[in-house]
Amino acid sequence: MIYPVASDTIVAISSAWQPAALGVVRLSGEDAAPLAAGVVEALPAAGARSRPTFLETRLRLPEGYCPPATVFRFVAPRSYTGQDVIEIHTVGALPLLRALCDTLMAAGARRALPGEFSARAFVAGRISREQVCGVLGLIAAGDAAGARRAARAALGSSDALRAQIAERLTELLARVEAGIDFADEEDVRFVGERELRAELEGILAKLDELVGRPQRDPASLRPHVALAGLPNAGKSTLFNALLGAGRAIVSPAIGTTRDVLSAAIQVAGVEFVLQDCAGLAATADDLELAAHHAAERAADLADLVLWVHEAGTGWSTAELAAWGRIDPDRRLLVISKIDLHDTADRTRGDEAGILVSARADSGVERLKSEIASRLTHGAFSADPGGWNIETVSAALRRACEESLDRNPELVAGEIRLGLDGLTGRGVAIDDVLGRIFARFCVGK
């Protein structure tokens, strides 16, 4: 996901999408205060030395809503995003919170994308990559223990220790490679065998301090394949057929899938995460709206989107619009339920689709082969947030076991492997961060 310019003032509901005693609407950007002044009776003054301030007031909306509100003001750079931030805390009625956001957007704010507040915090240097992962884990925590683990990851970062280790490895690598370059100079010794081993053992001890600290879920490092399309297009049946198990509930009733189901799968030696998304259609209630947003996020995040279209049916304007949102290099057309229709148009424009009947097990193997082929030839970067301590440690242990006098090039190569694994060099950071932030809720 590519984020728009950070100079826009963004707004979103930042509390849960369900009725509650308290609801929060958040603004971030240089126009946060002027825009908020248009929807409240009074705005707190900017605090001395950029200290946060708050004020008890009331809302002032066109619809005549005037409920009480507490407005918090955070002045740049002392805020979560590093920008001017306004938080409006009021009654947690969803129609009221929507009306508040709509009024602010009509005045010039832009609706925030998933994770955009945290993305701005990262860009401003307010949080680290590891803390980003911690915030995401906190949002997704399913129980108190998970929330505690995620909170520790969000509040306490091991980035400083990693940076310290990387600095020591860089210095050591420079000394080893200098010794290789000046090998003909008999009196020049940049680092000796004993000193090298002692330094590597010290670094390995530091790495042991990181063992047990929260690491990224290995599943996040695998490619993600999302099944998307209109309701009742056959996505869940195809999901089960690809997995070879009845994981998703299959029903002719529209809207059976209300969440994004995920499962790890291996096809032709390629491991990936398969996701079954709710149907992308007009939404009638808050639950369907939440499912719709989750499906859009999954499709935006996926490395490959399987767009499932029922054979023998036309393309509606809504489906064409949703189909058009996906990058052509990242989508694959699947024509489903061919056992129920005599004829099937296998194309959409210039793109050829794969004919499939999940119930009759027709075309499923061909679809699997095409998925494996797409993923094999795609560029899927490893995530530096999910670096593997064991991999780095193994490289440094191999360097310890080699003889510096006999094989200095091998020693240097192992140290370089450990350093690259530690720092994530060569990784497309922008793309990785887009994938991480796209998993966030809107308003976070």
CSV table of N, CA, C and O in Angstrom, one decimal, residues 63-153:
chain,number,residue,atom,x,y,z
A,63,GLU,N,-26.4,18.9,11.9
A,63,GLU,CA,-27.6,18.2,12.2
A,63,GLU,C,-28.3,18.6,13.5
A,63,GLU,O,-29.3,18.1,13.9
A,64,GLY,N,-27.6,19.5,14.2
A,64,GLY,CA,-28.1,20.0,15.5
A,64,GLY,C,-27.7,19.2,16.7
A,64,GLY,O,-28.1,19.4,17.8
A,65,TYR,N,-26.8,18.2,16.5
A,65,TYR,CA,-26.2,17.4,17.6
A,65,TYR,C,-25.3,18.4,18.4
A,65,TYR,O,-24.4,19.0,17.9
A,66,CYS,N,-25.6,18.4,19.7
A,66,CYS,CA,-24.8,19.2,20.6
A,66,CYS,C,-24.4,18.4,21.9
A,66,CYS,O,-24.6,18.9,23.0
A,67,PRO,N,-23.9,17.2,21.8
A,67,PRO,CA,-23.5,16.4,23.0
A,67,PRO,C,-22.3,17.0,23.6
A,67,PRO,O,-21.5,17.7,22.9
A,68,PRO,N,-22.0,16.6,24.8
A,68,PRO,CA,-20.8,17.1,25.5
A,68,PRO,C,-19.6,16.4,24.8
A,68,PRO,O,-19.7,15.3,24.3
A,69,ALA,N,-18.4,17.1,24.9
A,69,ALA,CA,-17.2,16.5,24.4
A,69,ALA,C,-16.0,17.0,25.2
A,69,ALA,O,-16.0,18.1,25.7
A,70,THR,N,-15.0,16.2,25.2
A,70,THR,CA,-13.7,16.6,25.7
A,70,THR,C,-12.7,16.7,24.6
A,70,THR,O,-12.5,15.6,23.9
A,71,VAL,N,-12.1,17.8,24.4
A,71,VAL,CA,-11.2,18.0,23.2
A,71,VAL,C,-9.7,18.0,23.8
A,71,VAL,O,-9.4,18.8,24.7
A,72,PHE,N,-8.9,17.1,23.2
A,72,PHE,CA,-7.5,17.1,23.6
A,72,PHE,C,-6.6,17.7,22.5
A,72,PHE,O,-6.9,17.3,21.3
A,73,ARG,N,-5.7,18.5,22.8
A,73,ARG,CA,-4.8,19.1,21.7
A,73,ARG,C,-3.4,18.8,22.0
A,73,ARG,O,-2.8,19.0,23.1
A,74,PHE,N,-2.7,18.3,21.0
A,74,PHE,CA,-1.3,17.9,21.0
A,74,PHE,C,-0.6,18.7,19.9
A,74,PHE,O,-1.0,18.6,18.7
A,75,VAL,N,0.4,19.5,20.3
A,75,VAL,CA,1.0,20.4,19.3
A,75,VAL,C,2.3,19.7,18.8
A,75,VAL,O,3.1,19.1,19.6
A,76,ALA,N,2.6,19.8,17.5
A,76,ALA,CA,3.8,19.2,16.9
A,76,ALA,C,5.0,19.8,17.6
A,76,ALA,O,5.0,21.0,17.9
A,77,PRO,N,6.1,19.1,17.8
A,77,PRO,CA,6.2,17.6,17.4
A,77,PRO,C,5.9,16.7,18.5
A,77,PRO,O,6.1,15.5,18.4
A,78,ARG,N,5.3,17.2,19.6
A,78,ARG,CA,5.1,16.4,20.8
A,78,ARG,C,3.7,15.7,20.7
A,78,ARG,O,2.8,16.1,21.5
A,79,SER,N,3.5,14.8,19.8
A,79,SER,CA,2.3,14.1,19.6
A,79,SER,C,2.6,12.7,19.0
A,79,SER,O,3.8,12.4,18.7
A,80,TYR,N,1.6,11.9,19.0
A,80,TYR,CA,1.9,10.5,18.5
A,80,TYR,C,2.4,10.5,17.0
A,80,TYR,O,3.3,9.8,16.7
A,81,THR,N,1.8,11.3,16.2
A,81,THR,CA,2.3,11.4,14.8
A,81,THR,C,3.4,12.4,14.5
A,81,THR,O,3.9,12.4,13.4
A,82,GLY,N,3.7,13.2,15.5
A,82,GLY,CA,4.7,14.2,15.3
A,82,GLY,C,4.1,15.5,14.6
A,82,GLY,O,4.8,16.4,14.4
A,83,GLN,N,2.8,15.4,14.4
A,83,GLN,CA,2.1,16.6,13.8
A,83,GLN,C,1.1,17.2,14.8
A,83,GLN,O,1.0,16.6,15.9
A,84,ASP,N,0.5,18.3,14.5
A,84,ASP,CA,-0.6,18.7,15.3
A,84,ASP,C,-1.7,17.7,15.3
A,84,ASP,O,-2.2,17.2,14.3
A,85,VAL,N,-2.2,17.3,16.5
A,85,VAL,CA,-3.2,16.3,16.7
A,85,VAL,C,-4.3,16.8,17.6
A,85,VAL,O,-4.0,17.4,18.6
A,86,ILE,N,-5.5,16.6,17.1
A,86,ILE,CA,-6.7,16.9,17.9
A,86,ILE,C,-7.5,15.6,18.1
A,86,ILE,O,-7.7,14.8,17.2
A,87,GLU,N,-7.9,15.3,19.4
A,87,GLU,CA,-8.7,14.1,19.7
A,87,GLU,C,-10.0,14.7,20.3
A,87,GLU,O,-10.0,15.4,21.3
A,88,ILE,N,-11.1,14.3,19.7
A,88,ILE,CA,-12.4,14.6,20.2
A,88,ILE,C,-13.1,13.4,20.9
A,88,ILE,O,-13.4,12.4,20.2
A,89,HIS,N,-13.3,13.5,22.2
A,89,HIS,CA,-13.9,12.4,22.9
A,89,HIS,C,-15.3,12.8,23.2
A,89,HIS,O,-15.6,13.8,23.9
A,90,THR,N,-16.2,12.0,22.8
A,90,THR,CA,-17.7,12.3,23.0
A,90,THR,C,-18.5,11.0,23.1
A,90,THR,O,-17.9,9.9,23.3
A,91,VAL,N,-19.8,11.1,23.0
A,91,VAL,CA,-20.7,9.9,23.2
A,91,VAL,C,-20.4,8.9,22.1
A,91,VAL,O,-20.2,9.3,20.9
A,92,GLY,N,-20.3,7.7,22.4
A,92,GLY,CA,-19.8,6.6,21.5
A,92,GLY,C,-21.0,6.1,20.6
A,92,GLY,O,-21.0,4.9,20.4
A,93,ALA,N,-21.8,7.0,20.1
A,93,ALA,CA,-22.9,6.6,19.2
A,93,ALA,C,-22.3,6.6,17.8
A,93,ALA,O,-21.9,7.7,17.3
A,94,LEU,N,-22.4,5.5,17.0
A,94,LEU,CA,-21.8,5.5,15.7
A,94,LEU,C,-22.4,6.5,14.7
A,94,LEU,O,-21.6,7.1,14.0
A,95,PRO,N,-23.7,6.7,14.7
A,95,PRO,CA,-24.2,7.8,13.8
A,95,PRO,C,-23.6,9.1,14.1
A,95,PRO,O,-23.3,9.9,13.2
A,96,LEU,N,-23.4,9.4,15.4
A,96,LEU,CA,-22.9,10.7,15.8
A,96,LEU,C,-21.4,10.8,15.4
A,96,LEU,O,-21.0,11.8,14.8
A,97,LEU,N,-20.6,9.8,15.6
A,97,LEU,CA,-19.2,9.8,15.2
A,97,LEU,C,-19.1,9.9,13.7
A,97,LEU,O,-18.2,10.6,13.2
A,98,ARG,N,-19.9,9.2,12.9
A,98,ARG,CA,-19.9,9.3,11.5
A,98,ARG,C,-20.2,10.7,11.0
A,98,ARG,O,-19.6,11.3,10.1
A,99,ALA,N,-21.2,11.3,11.7
A,99,ALA,CA,-21.6,12.7,11.3
A,99,ALA,C,-20.5,13.6,11.6
A,99,ALA,O,-20.2,14.6,10.8
A,100,LEU,N,-19.8,13.4,12.7
A,100,LEU,CA,-18.6,14.3,13.0
A,100,LEU,C,-17.5,14.2,12.0
A,100,LEU,O,-17.0,15.2,11.5
A,101,CYS,N,-17.2,12.9,11.6
A,101,CYS,CA,-16.2,12.7,10.6
A,101,CYS,C,-16.6,13.3,9.2
A,101,CYS,O,-15.8,13.9,8.5
A,102,ASP,N,-17.9,13.1,8.8
A,102,ASP,CA,-18.4,13.6,7.6
A,102,ASP,C,-18.3,15.2,7.5
A,102,ASP,O,-17.9,15.8,6.5
A,103,THR,N,-18.6,15.8,8.7
A,103,THR,CA,-18.5,17.3,8.7
A,103,THR,C,-17.1,17.7,8.6
A,103,THR,O,-16.8,18.7,7.9
A,104,LEU,N,-16.1,17.1,9.2
A,104,LEU,CA,-14.7,17.4,9.1
A,104,LEU,C,-14.2,17.2,7.7
A,104,LEU,O,-13.4,18.0,7.2
A,105,MET,N,-14.6,16.1,7.1
A,105,MET,CA,-14.2,15.8,5.7
A,105,MET,C,-14.8,16.9,4.7
A,105,MET,O,-14.1,17.3,3.8
A,106,ALA,N,-16.0,17.3,5.0
A,106,ALA,CA,-16.6,18.3,4.1
A,106,ALA,C,-15.8,19.6,4.3
A,106,ALA,O,-15.8,20.4,3.3
A,107,ALA,N,-15.2,19.8,5.4
A,107,ALA,CA,-14.5,21.1,5.7
A,107,ALA,C,-13.0,21.0,5.2
A,107,ALA,O,-12.3,22.0,5.2
A,108,GLY,N,-12.6,19.8,4.7
A,108,GLY,CA,-11.3,19.8,4.1
A,108,GLY,C,-10.4,18.6,4.6
A,108,GLY,O,-9.3,18.4,4.0
A,109,ALA,N,-10.8,17.9,5.6
A,109,ALA,CA,-10.0,16.8,6.0
A,109,ALA,C,-10.1,15.6,5.1
A,109,ALA,O,-11.1,15.5,4.3
A,110,ARG,N,-9.2,14.6,5.1
A,110,ARG,CA,-9.3,13.4,4.3
A,110,ARG,C,-9.4,12.2,5.2
A,110,ARG,O,-8.8,12.2,6.3
A,111,ARG,N,-10.2,11.2,4.8
A,111,ARG,CA,-10.4,10.0,5.6
A,111,ARG,C,-9.0,9.3,5.7
A,111,ARG,O,-8.4,9.1,4.7
A,112,ALA,N,-8.6,8.9,6.9
A,112,ALA,CA,-7.3,8.2,7.1
A,112,ALA,C,-7.4,6.8,6.5
A,112,ALA,O,-8.4,6.2,6.5
A,113,LEU,N,-6.3,6.4,5.9
A,113,LEU,CA,-6.2,5.0,5.5
A,113,LEU,C,-5.8,4.1,6.6
A,113,LEU,O,-5.4,4.6,7.7
A,114,PRO,N,-6.0,2.8,6.5
A,114,PRO,CA,-5.6,1.9,7.6
A,114,PRO,C,-4.2,2.1,8.0
A,114,PRO,O,-3.3,2.0,7.1
A,115,GLY,N,-3.9,2.3,9.3
A,115,GLY,CA,-2.6,2.4,9.8
A,115,GLY,C,-1.9,3.7,9.5
A,115,GLY,O,-0.7,3.9,9.8
A,116,GLU,N,-2.6,4.7,8.9
A,116,GLU,CA,-1.9,5.9,8.5
A,116,GLU,C,-1.4,6.8,9.7
A,116,GLU,O,-0.4,7.4,9.5
A,117,PHE,N,-2.1,6.8,10.8
A,117,PHE,CA,-1.6,7.5,11.9
A,117,PHE,C,-0.3,6.9,12.4
A,117,PHE,O,0.6,7.7,12.7
A,118,SER,N,-0.2,5.6,12.5
A,118,SER,CA,1.0,5.0,12.9
A,118,SER,C,2.1,5.1,11.9
A,118,SER,O,3.3,5.2,12.2
A,119,ALA,N,1.7,5.1,10.6
A,119,ALA,CA,2.7,5.3,9.5
A,119,ALA,C,3.4,6.7,9.7
A,119,ALA,O,4.6,6.9,9.6
A,120,ARG,N,2.5,7.7,10.0
A,120,ARG,CA,3.1,9.1,10.2
A,120,ARG,C,4.0,9.1,11.4
A,120,ARG,O,5.0,9.8,11.5
A,121,ALA,N,3.6,8.4,12.5
A,121,ALA,CA,4.4,8.3,13.7
A,121,ALA,C,5.8,7.7,13.4
A,121,ALA,O,6.8,8.1,13.9
A,122,PHE,N,5.8,6.7,12.5
A,122,PHE,CA,7.1,6.0,12.2
A,122,PHE,C,7.9,7.0,11.4
A,122,PHE,O,9.1,7.1,11.6
A,123,VAL,N,7.3,7.6,10.4
A,123,VAL,CA,8.1,8.5,9.5
A,123,VAL,C,8.7,9.7,10.3
A,123,VAL,O,9.8,10.1,10.1
A,124,ALA,N,7.9,10.1,11.3
A,124,ALA,CA,8.4,11.2,12.2
A,124,ALA,C,9.4,10.8,13.2
A,124,ALA,O,9.9,11.6,14.0
A,125,GLY,N,9.7,9.5,13.3
A,125,GLY,CA,10.6,9.0,14.2
A,125,GLY,C,10.1,8.8,15.6
A,125,GLY,O,10.8,8.6,16.6
A,126,ARG,N,8.8,8.8,15.8
A,126,ARG,CA,8.1,8.7,17.1
A,126,ARG,C,8.1,7.3,17.6
A,126,ARG,O,8.0,7.0,18.8
A,127,ILE,N,8.0,6.3,16.6
A,127,ILE,CA,8.0,4.9,17.0
A,127,ILE,C,8.9,4.2,16.0
A,127,ILE,O,9.2,4.6,14.9
A,128,SER,N,9.4,3.0,16.5
A,128,SER,CA,10.3,2.2,15.7
A,128,SER,C,9.6,1.2,14.9
A,128,SER,O,8.4,0.9,15.1
A,129,ARG,N,10.3,0.4,14.0
A,129,ARG,CA,9.6,-0.7,13.3
A,129,ARG,C,9.1,-1.7,14.2
A,129,ARG,O,8.0,-2.3,14.1
A,130,GLU,N,9.9,-2.0,15.3
A,130,GLU,CA,9.4,-3.1,16.2
A,130,GLU,C,8.2,-2.6,17.0
A,130,GLU,O,7.3,-3.4,17.3
A,131,GLN,N,8.2,-1.3,17.3
A,131,GLN,CA,7.0,-0.8,18.0
A,131,GLN,C,5.8,-0.8,17.1
A,131,GLN,O,4.7,-0.9,17.6
A,132,VAL,N,6.0,-0.6,15.8
A,132,VAL,CA,4.9,-0.7,14.9
A,132,VAL,C,4.3,-2.1,14.9
A,132,VAL,O,3.0,-2.2,15.0
A,133,CYS,N,5.1,-3.1,15.0
A,133,CYS,CA,4.6,-4.5,15.1
A,133,CYS,C,3.9,-4.7,16.4
A,133,CYS,O,2.9,-5.4,16.5
A,134,GLY,N,4.4,-4.0,17.5
A,134,GLY,CA,3.8,-4.2,18.8
A,134,GLY,C,2.4,-3.5,18.8
A,134,GLY,O,1.5,-4.1,19.4
A,135,VAL,N,2.3,-2.4,18.1
A,135,VAL,CA,1.0,-1.7,18.1
A,135,VAL,C,0.0,-2.6,17.3
A,135,VAL,O,-1.2,-2.8,17.7
A,136,LEU,N,0.4,-3.2,16.2
A,136,LEU,CA,-0.4,-4.1,15.4
A,136,LEU,C,-0.8,-5.3,16.3
A,136,LEU,O,-2.0,-5.7,16.3
A,137,GLY,N,0.1,-5.8,17.0
A,137,GLY,CA,-0.2,-7.0,17.9
A,137,GLY,C,-1.2,-6.6,19.0
A,137,GLY,O,-2.0,-7.4,19.3
A,138,LEU,N,-1.1,-5.4,19.5
A,138,LEU,CA,-2.0,-5.0,20.5
A,138,LEU,C,-3.4,-4.8,20.0
A,138,LEU,O,-4.4,-5.2,20.6
A,139,ILE,N,-3.5,-4.3,18.7
A,139,ILE,CA,-4.8,-4.2,18.1
A,139,ILE,C,-5.5,-5.6,17.9
A,139,ILE,O,-6.7,-5.8,18.1
A,140,ALA,N,-4.6,-6.5,17.5
A,140,ALA,CA,-5.1,-7.8,17.1
A,140,ALA,C,-5.2,-8.8,18.3
A,140,ALA,O,-5.6,-10.0,18.1
A,141,ALA,N,-4.8,-8.4,19.5
A,141,ALA,CA,-4.7,-9.3,20.6
A,141,ALA,C,-6.1,-9.9,20.9
A,141,ALA,O,-7.1,-9.2,21.0
A,142,GLY,N,-6.1,-11.3,21.1
A,142,GLY,CA,-7.4,-11.9,21.4
A,142,GLY,C,-7.7,-12.2,22.8
A,142,GLY,O,-8.8,-12.6,23.2
A,143,ASP,N,-6.7,-12.0,23.7
A,143,ASP,CA,-6.9,-12.2,25.1
A,143,ASP,C,-5.9,-11.3,25.9
A,143,ASP,O,-5.1,-10.6,25.3
A,144,ALA,N,-6.1,-11.4,27.2
A,144,ALA,CA,-5.3,-10.5,28.1
A,144,ALA,C,-3.8,-10.7,27.9
A,144,ALA,O,-3.0,-9.8,27.9
A,145,ALA,N,-3.4,-12.0,27.9
A,145,ALA,CA,-2.0,-12.4,27.8
A,145,ALA,C,-1.4,-11.9,26.5
A,145,ALA,O,-0.3,-11.3,26.4
A,146,GLY,N,-2.2,-12.0,25.4
A,146,GLY,CA,-1.7,-11.5,24.1
A,146,GLY,C,-1.6,-10.0,24.1
A,146,GLY,O,-0.6,-9.4,23.5
A,147,ALA,N,-2.5,-9.3,24.8
A,147,ALA,CA,-2.4,-7.9,24.9
A,147,ALA,C,-1.2,-7.4,25.7
A,147,ALA,O,-0.5,-6.5,25.3
A,148,ARG,N,-0.9,-8.2,26.7
A,148,ARG,CA,0.3,-7.8,27.5
A,148,ARG,C,1.6,-8.0,26.7
A,148,ARG,O,2.5,-7.1,26.7
A,149,ARG,N,1.7,-9.1,26.0
A,149,ARG,CA,2.8,-9.3,25.1
A,149,ARG,C,3.0,-8.2,24.1
A,149,ARG,O,4.1,-7.7,23.9
A,150,ALA,N,1.9,-7.9,23.4
A,150,ALA,CA,1.9,-6.9,22.4
A,150,ALA,C,2.3,-5.5,23.0
A,150,ALA,O,3.0,-4.7,22.4
A,151,ALA,N,1.7,-5.2,24.2
A,151,ALA,CA,2.0,-3.9,24.8
A,151,ALA,C,3.5,-3.8,25.2
A,151,ALA,O,4.1,-2.7,25.0
A,152,ARG,N,4.1,-4.9,25.6
A,152,ARG,CA,5.5,-4.9,25.9
A,152,ARG,C,6.3,-4.6,24.6
A,152,ARG,O,7.3,-3.9,24.6
A,153,ALA,N,5.9,-5.2,23.5
A,153,ALA,CA,6.6,-5.0,22.2
A,153,ALA,C,6.4,-3.5,21.8
A,153,ALA,O,7.3,-2.9,21.2
